[in-house]
XYZ file of C-alpha atoms in Angstrom:
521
model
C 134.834 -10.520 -20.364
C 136.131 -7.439 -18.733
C 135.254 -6.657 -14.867
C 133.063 -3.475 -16.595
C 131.483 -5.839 -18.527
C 130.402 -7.885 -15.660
C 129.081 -5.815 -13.208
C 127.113 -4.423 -16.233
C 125.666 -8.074 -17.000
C 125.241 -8.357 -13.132
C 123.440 -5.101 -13.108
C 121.035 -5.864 -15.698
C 120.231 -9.432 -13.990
C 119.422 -7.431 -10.437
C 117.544 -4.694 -12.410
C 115.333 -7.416 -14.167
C 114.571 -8.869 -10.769
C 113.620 -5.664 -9.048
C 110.569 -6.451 -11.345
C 109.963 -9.594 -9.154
C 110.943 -7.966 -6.009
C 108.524 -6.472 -3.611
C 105.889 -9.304 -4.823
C 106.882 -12.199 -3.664
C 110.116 -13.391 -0.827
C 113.896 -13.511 -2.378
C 113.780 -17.658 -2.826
C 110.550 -17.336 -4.391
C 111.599 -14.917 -7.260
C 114.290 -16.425 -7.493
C 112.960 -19.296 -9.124
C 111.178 -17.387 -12.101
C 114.197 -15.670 -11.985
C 116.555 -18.526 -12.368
C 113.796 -20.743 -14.626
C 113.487 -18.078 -17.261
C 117.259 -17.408 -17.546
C 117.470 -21.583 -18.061
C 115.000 -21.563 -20.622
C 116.654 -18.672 -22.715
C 120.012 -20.658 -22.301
C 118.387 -23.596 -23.617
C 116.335 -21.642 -26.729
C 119.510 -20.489 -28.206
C 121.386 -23.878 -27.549
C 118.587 -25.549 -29.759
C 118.730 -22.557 -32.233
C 122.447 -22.234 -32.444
C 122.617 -26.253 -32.668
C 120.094 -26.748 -35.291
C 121.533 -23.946 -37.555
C 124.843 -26.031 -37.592
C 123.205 -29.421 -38.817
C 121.075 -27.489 -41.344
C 123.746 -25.549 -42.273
C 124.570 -27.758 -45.719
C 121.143 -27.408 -46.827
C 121.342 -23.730 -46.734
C 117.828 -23.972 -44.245
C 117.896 -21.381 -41.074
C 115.777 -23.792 -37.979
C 113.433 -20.331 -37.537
C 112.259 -20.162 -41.194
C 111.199 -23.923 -40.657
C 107.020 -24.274 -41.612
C 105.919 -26.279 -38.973
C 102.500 -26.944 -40.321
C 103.857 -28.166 -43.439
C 104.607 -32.059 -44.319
C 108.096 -31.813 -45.327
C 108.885 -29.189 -42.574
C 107.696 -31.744 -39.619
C 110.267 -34.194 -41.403
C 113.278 -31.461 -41.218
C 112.345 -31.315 -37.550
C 111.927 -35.218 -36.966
C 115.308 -35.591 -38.237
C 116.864 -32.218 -35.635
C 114.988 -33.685 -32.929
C 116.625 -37.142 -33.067
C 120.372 -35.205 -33.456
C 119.359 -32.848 -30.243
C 117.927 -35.296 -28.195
C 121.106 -37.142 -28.586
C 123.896 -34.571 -28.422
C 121.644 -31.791 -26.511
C 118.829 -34.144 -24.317
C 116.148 -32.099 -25.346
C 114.346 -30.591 -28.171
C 112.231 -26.929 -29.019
C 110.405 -26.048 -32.016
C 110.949 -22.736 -33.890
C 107.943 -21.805 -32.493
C 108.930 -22.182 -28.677
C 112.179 -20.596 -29.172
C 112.643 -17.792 -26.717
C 113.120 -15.093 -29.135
C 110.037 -16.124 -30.822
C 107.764 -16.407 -27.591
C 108.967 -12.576 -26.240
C 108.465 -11.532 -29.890
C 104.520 -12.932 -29.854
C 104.329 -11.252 -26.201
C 105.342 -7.895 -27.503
C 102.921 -7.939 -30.783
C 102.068 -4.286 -32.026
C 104.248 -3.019 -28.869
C 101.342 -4.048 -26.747
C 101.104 -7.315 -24.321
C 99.902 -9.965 -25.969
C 98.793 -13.503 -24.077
C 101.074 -16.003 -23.634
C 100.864 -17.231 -20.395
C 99.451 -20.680 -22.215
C 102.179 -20.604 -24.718
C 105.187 -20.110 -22.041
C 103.293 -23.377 -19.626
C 103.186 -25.250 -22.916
C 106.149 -24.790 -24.054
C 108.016 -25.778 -20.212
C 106.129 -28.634 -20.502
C 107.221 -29.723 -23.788
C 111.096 -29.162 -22.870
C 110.385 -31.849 -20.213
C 108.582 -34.185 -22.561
C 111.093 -33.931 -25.628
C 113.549 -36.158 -22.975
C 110.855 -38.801 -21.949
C 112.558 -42.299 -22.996
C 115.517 -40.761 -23.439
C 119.176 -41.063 -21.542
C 118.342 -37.748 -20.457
C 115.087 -37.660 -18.985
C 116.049 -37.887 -15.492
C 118.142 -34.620 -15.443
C 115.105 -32.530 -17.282
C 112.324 -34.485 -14.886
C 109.956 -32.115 -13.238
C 113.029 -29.692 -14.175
C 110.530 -26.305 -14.611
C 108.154 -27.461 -11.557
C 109.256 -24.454 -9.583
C 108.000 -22.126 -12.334
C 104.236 -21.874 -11.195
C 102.812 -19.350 -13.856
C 99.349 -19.364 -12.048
C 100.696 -17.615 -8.905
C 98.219 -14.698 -7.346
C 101.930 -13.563 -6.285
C 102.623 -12.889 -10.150
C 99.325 -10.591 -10.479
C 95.809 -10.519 -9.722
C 94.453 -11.051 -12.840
C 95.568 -13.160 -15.699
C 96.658 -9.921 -17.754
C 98.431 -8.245 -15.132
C 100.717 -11.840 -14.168
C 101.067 -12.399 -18.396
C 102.360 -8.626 -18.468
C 104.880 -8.659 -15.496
C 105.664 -11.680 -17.242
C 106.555 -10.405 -20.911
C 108.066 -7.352 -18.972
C 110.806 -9.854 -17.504
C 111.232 -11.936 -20.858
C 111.515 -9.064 -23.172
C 114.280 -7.554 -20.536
C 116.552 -11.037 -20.661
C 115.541 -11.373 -24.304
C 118.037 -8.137 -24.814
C 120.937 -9.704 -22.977
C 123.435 -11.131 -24.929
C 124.642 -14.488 -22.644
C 127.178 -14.517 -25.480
C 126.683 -18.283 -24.970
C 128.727 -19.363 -28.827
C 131.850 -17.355 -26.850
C 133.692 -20.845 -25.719
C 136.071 -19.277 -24.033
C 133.819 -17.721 -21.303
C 131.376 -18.248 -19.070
C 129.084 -15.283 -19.085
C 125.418 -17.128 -18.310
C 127.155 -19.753 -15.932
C 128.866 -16.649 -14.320
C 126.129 -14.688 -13.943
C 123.720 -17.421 -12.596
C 126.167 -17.821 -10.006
C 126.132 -14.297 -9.427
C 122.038 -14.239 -8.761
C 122.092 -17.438 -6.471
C 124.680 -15.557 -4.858
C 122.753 -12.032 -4.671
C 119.268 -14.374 -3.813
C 120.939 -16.196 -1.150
C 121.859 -12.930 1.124
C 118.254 -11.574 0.290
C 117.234 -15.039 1.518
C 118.697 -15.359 5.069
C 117.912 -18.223 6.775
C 117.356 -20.374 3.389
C 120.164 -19.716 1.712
C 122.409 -22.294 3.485
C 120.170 -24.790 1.968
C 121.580 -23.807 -1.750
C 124.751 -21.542 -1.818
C 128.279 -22.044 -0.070
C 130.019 -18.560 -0.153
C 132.488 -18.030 -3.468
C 135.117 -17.541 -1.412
C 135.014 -20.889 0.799
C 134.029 -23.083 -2.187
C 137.258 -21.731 -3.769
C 139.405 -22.840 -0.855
C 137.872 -25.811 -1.061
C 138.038 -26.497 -4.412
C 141.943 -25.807 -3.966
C 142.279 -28.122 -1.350
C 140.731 -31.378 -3.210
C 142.715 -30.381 -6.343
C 145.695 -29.767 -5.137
C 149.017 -31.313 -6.890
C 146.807 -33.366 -9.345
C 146.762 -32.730 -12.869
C 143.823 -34.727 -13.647
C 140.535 -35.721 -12.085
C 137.748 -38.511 -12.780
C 135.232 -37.472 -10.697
C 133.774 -34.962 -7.807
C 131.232 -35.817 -5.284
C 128.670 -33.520 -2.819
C 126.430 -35.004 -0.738
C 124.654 -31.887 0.010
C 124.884 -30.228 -3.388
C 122.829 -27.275 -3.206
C 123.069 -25.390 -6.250
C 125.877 -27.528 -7.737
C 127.991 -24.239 -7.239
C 130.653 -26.225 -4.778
C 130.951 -28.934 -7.524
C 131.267 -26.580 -10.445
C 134.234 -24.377 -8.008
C 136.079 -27.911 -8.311
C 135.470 -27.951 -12.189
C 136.886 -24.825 -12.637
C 140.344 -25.838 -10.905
C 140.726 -28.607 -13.491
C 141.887 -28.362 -16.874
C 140.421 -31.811 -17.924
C 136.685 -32.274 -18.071
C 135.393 -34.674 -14.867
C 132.265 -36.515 -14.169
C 129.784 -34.719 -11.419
C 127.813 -36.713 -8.659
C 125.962 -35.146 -5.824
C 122.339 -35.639 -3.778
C 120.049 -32.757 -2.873
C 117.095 -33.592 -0.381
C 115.480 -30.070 -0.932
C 113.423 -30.370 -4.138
C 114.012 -26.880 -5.325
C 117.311 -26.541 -4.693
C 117.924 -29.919 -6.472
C 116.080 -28.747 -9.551
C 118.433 -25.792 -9.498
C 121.477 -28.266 -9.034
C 120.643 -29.642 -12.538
C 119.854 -26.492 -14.629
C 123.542 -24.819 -12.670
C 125.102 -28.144 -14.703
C 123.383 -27.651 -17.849
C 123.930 -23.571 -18.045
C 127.675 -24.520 -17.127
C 128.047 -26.176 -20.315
C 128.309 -29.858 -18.559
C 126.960 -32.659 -21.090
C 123.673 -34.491 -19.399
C 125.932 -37.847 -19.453
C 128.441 -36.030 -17.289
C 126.341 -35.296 -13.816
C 124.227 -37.492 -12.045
C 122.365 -35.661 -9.376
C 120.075 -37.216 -7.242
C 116.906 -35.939 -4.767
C 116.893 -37.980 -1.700
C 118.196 -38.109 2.050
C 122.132 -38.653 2.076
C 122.047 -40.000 5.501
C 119.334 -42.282 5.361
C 119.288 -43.508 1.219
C 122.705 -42.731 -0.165
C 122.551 -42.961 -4.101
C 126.261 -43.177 -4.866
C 127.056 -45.780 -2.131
C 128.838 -47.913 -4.377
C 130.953 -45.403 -6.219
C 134.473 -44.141 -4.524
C 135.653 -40.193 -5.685
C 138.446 -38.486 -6.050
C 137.402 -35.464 -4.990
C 134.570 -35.349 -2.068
C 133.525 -31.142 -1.325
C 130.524 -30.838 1.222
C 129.341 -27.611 3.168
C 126.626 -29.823 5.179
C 123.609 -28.454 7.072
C 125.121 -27.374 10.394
C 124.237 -29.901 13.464
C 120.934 -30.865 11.518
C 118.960 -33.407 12.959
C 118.805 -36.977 12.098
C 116.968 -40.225 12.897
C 120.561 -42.058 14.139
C 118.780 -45.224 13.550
C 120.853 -47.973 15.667
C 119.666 -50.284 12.779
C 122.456 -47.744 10.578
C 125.432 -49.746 12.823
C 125.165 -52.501 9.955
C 125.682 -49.639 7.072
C 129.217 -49.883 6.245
C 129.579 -46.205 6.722
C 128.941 -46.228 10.186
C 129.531 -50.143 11.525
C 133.552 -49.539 11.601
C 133.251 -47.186 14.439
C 131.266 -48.580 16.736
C 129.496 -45.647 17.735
C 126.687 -43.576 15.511
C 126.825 -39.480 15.830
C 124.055 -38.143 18.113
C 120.741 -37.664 16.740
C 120.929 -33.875 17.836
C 123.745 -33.412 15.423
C 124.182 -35.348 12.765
C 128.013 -33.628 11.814
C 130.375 -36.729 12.395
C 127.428 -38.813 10.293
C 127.793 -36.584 6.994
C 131.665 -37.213 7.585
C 131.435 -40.900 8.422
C 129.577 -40.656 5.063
C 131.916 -38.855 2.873
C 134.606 -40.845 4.201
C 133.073 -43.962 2.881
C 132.673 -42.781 -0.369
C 136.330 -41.037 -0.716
C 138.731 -42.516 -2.964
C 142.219 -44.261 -1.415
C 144.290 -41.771 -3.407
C 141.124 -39.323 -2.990
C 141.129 -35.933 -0.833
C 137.774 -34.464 1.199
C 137.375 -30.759 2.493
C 134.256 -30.270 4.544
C 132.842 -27.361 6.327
C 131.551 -27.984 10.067
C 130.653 -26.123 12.764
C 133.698 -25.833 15.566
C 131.426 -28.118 17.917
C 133.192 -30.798 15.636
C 136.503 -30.103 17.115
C 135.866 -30.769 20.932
C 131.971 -32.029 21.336
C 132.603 -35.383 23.260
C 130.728 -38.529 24.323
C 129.743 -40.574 20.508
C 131.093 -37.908 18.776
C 134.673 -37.582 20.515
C 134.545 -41.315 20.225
C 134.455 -41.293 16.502
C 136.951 -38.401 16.455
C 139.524 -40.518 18.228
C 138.955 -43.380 16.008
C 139.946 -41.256 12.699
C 142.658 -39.380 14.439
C 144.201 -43.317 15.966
C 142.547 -46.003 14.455
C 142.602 -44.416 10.755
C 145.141 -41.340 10.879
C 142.677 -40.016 7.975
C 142.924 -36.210 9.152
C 145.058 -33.992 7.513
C 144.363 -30.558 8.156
C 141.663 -28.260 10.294
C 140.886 -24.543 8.790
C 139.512 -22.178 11.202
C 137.502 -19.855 9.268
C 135.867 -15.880 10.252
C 132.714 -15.725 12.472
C 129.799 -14.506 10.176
C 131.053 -15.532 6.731
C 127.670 -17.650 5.926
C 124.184 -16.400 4.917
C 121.707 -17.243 7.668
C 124.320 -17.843 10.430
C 127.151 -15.956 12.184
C 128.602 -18.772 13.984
C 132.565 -19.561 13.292
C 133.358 -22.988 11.229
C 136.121 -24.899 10.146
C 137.376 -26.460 6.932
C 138.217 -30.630 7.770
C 140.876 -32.050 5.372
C 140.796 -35.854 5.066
C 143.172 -37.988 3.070
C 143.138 -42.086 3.138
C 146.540 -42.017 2.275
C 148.501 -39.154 3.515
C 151.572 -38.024 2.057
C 152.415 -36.443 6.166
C 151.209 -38.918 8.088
C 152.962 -38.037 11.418
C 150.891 -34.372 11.736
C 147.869 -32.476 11.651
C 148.106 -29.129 10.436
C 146.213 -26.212 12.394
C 145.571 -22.930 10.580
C 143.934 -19.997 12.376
C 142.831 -17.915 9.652
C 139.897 -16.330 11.704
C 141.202 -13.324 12.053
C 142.105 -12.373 8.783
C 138.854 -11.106 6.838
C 137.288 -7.687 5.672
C 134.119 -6.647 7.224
C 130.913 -5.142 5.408
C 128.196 -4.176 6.139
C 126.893 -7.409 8.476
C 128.888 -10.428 6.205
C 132.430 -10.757 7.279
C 134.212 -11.808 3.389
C 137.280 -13.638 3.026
C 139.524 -11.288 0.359
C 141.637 -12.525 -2.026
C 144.827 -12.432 -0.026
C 143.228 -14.507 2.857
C 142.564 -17.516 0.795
C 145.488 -17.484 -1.013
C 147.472 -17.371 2.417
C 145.180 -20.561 3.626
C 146.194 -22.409 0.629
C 149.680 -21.740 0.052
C 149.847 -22.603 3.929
C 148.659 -26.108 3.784
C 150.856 -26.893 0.723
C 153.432 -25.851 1.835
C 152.631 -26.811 5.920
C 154.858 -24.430 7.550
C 154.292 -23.400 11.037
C 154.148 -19.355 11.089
C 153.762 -17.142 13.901
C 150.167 -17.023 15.707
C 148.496 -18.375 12.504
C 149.200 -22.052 11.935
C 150.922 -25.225 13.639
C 151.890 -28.881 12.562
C 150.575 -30.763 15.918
C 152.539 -34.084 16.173
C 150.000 -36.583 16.446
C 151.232 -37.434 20.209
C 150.554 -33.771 20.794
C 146.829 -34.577 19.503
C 146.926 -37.586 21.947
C 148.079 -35.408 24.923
C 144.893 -32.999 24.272
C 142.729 -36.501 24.331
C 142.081 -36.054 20.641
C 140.181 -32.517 21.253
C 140.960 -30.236 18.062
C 140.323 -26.791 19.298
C 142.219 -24.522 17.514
C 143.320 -22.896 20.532
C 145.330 -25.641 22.240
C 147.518 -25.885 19.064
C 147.791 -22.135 17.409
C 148.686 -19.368 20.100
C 147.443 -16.463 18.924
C 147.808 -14.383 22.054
C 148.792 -10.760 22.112
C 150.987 -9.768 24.538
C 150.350 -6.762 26.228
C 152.296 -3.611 26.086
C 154.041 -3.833 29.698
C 152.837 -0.964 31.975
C 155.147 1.909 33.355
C 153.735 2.502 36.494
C 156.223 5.040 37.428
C 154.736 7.156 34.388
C 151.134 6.092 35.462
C 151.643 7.543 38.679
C 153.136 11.313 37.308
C 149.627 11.007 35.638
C 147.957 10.551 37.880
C 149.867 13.618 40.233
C 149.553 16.214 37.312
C 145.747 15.425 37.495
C 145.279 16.092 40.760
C 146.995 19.382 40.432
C 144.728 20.120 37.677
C 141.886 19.028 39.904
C 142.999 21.285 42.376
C 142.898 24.198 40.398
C 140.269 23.546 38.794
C 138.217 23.379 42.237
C 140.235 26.710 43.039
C 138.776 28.224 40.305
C 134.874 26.741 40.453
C 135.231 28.727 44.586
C 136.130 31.770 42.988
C 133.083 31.625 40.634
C 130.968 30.754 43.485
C 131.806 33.681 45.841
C 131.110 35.938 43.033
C 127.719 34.380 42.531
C 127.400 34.088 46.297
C 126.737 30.827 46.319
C 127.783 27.642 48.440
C 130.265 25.491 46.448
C 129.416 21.543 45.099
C 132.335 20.518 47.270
């Protein structure tokens, strides 16, 4: 798919949600938005699916007579095959296609608000008993068709409705093209879009392309193969998907949401990516407090946690294994070191993690400078810091860092500092990390040179000698020098000026006697 070709798909998407807009706030459309986009991806996944297994008996799945005896048998028999290699089932009759082409009878609105609730509800249904039923659980709950927000009458929320169906009904997702990504792509590109129309909220579902991409990298970095990738504060999935993408071999996806939304649009990100059901296990609960993965150890471990959120710090935690080792839990004001106490736990001996944190990470001190010291000394687990631009998240224009942490570190007698906050292209209000700046991050901490004013291997006694404080600063000079000052030339200045003064003044008198007036001086 050409670049043309994109920002004409990613046109279309934003032109189809100006029919939302102005009704309802950016996170709120964006959840018809996103919901009706993951039910036409999975209407033409059952119809495309179904027409290859009937294929040999020369039968198309949308000419299928549901009200007929031997035509509920046909689909008996494609709803055991989809359930099993798809998770889910549709009739003919609650294919997309078909449901925009009922809405659109004699070119006038017909009902089928009923149809479209139905027909959601059914998706869910088709999984119940099934390996899949947890990923399509309460998967379209989001989608609340009796909103005043839609319309103030039933006719006018069922039109605005069929307006927005009929519109994505004439985009081709191009979704039997294996070799792209068109939907996944331009799903991603509407979280995006809703997340900077969302402010504040966005953090809670969308890490910036261009940090997930570092990150992604980072954790991949020299390996040829992957099992597995873990998030404990998914979002969207997008950060786990960025990993994918880095990989030529397929690997297994775990992560845990505690926004209910958000984790909803974690699993239908997976599914429009292509992943199999069996593949991701995503879970809705608190990370800190009920882990879900506790057990498991990853390869790969990618977070962009809630900045300095608060938590309950429970002193009843300093059993937890995650926490017990270092003797002190992080404060309950800022719960930072606890998501990283976390992801260390679950990180793999020949694993890597990148994390995003707020700079307060680097220098805070009492529990949390304790627990610093104690990976930097006890553990040696820290491998890099990443200073990143001021202003490069929705919602927040505070400066963070990328953490690198390795079990087993190939360097183990540094920590490499890289001042990249500088180096970014401003517009509008978002400060964007361009191509050039990433790649310059990552070839930097492959290759761990020390260059001029933007990064530094710190010895780890150098670390020591800064009593284990990480700012940036202390490691990567990036002071200017000033131009020296030729005071000899400052001071001709400053005599030619007060000739021209002088005359000046000579000339203002002259005026003045003319006007016969007294002069300002």
């Amino acid at each position: 798919m050409s670049e043309d070709q994109k920002k004409l798909l990613q046109r279309q998407l934003w032109n189809i949600a100006d029919e939302l807009r102005g009704k309802m706030n950016a996170d709120e459309f964006r959840d018809y938005m996103l919901g009706f986009i993951f039910y036409k991806y999975l209407s033409e996944r059952m119809h495309q699916y179904a027409n290859e297994i009937l294929k040999e008996d020369g039968i198309l799945f949308e000419h299928i007579d549901e009200a007929t005896k031997d035509g509920q048998e046909i689909l008996e028999a494609v709803k055991e095959e989809a359930i099993e290699h798809l998770g889910y089932f549709l009739k003919p009759s609650e294919l997309f296609e078909a449901l925009v082409a009922r809405g659109k009878g004699n070119g006038k609105s017909k009902f089928i608000l009923d149809d479209l609730t139905t027909i959601l509800r059914h998706i869910e249904q088709s999984t119940m008993g099934t390996e899949s039923e947890d990923d399509f659980d309460n998967l379209f709950e989001d989608l609340d068709l009796t909103s005043s927000k839609l319309g103030k009458t039933e006719s006018a929320k069922n039109e605005l409705i069929v307006k927005v169906l009929t519109h994505l009904n004439a985009i081709d997702f191009g979704i039997n093209d294996t070799e792209s990504d068109i939907l996944g792509d331009a799903y991603e590109y509407l979280i995006g879009q809703f997340a900077s129309g969302a402010g504040k909220k966005a953090g809670e579902f969308y890490t910036p392309q261009q940090v997930s991409t570092i990150l992604a990298k980072v954790v991949t970095m020299d390996k040829e193969k992957l099992r597995n990738v873990y998030d404990p504060t998914c979002g969207s999935g997008s950060l786990l998907l960025r990993v994918a993408r880095e990989m030529k071999s397929e690997l297994e996806f775990y992560g845990q949401e505690m926004n209910r939304t958000t984790y909803n649009l974690a699993r239908m990100n997976m599914i429009l990516h292509g992943v199999h059901y069996l593949n991701f296990d995503i879970r809705q609960e608190d990370t800190l407090e009920h882990p879900q993965h506790s057990e498991m150890r990853f390869e790969a471990v990618v977070a962009n946690p809630p900045f300095s959120a608060k938590w309950s710090a429970n002193p009843l935690l300093m059993s937890d294994d995650r926490f017990s080792q270092y003797g002190k839990l992080a404060p309950s004001s800022k719960a930072d070191f606890a998501f990283i106490q976390h992801m260390i736990h679950q990180l793999a001996d020949n694993g890597t993690m990148a994390v995003v944190m707020p700079h307060g990470v680097l220098f805070r001190g009492a529990a949390e400078g304790h627990i610093r010291k104690y990976l930097i000394e006890d553990k040696n687990y820290l491998d890099a810091v990443i200073g990143l631009p001021a202003n490069i998240f929705y919602g927040t224009s505070i400066p963070t860092c990328i953490l690198v942490f390795k079990k087993c570190r190939e360097m183990d007698d540094n920590i490499l500092f890289i001042d990249s906050s500088q180096h970014f292209e401003k517009v509008k209000n978002q400060n964007y990390l361009r191509t050039e700046d990433i790649e310059r991050i990552v070839y930097t901490y492959s290759s761990r040179e020390t260059i001029d004013k933007y990064s530094y291997a710190a010895t780890l006694d150098e670390v020591r000698e800064n009593d284990y404080n990480l700012n940036i600063p202390r490691y990567v000079d990036t002071f200017e020098e000033e131009e020296p000052v030729d005071l000899e030339a400052v001071s001709d200045e400053l005599k030619a000026l007060e000739s021209d003064m002088k005359t000046t003044d000579d000339t203002i008198t002259v005026f003045c006697r003319q006007l016969k007036i007294s002069t300002p001086f």
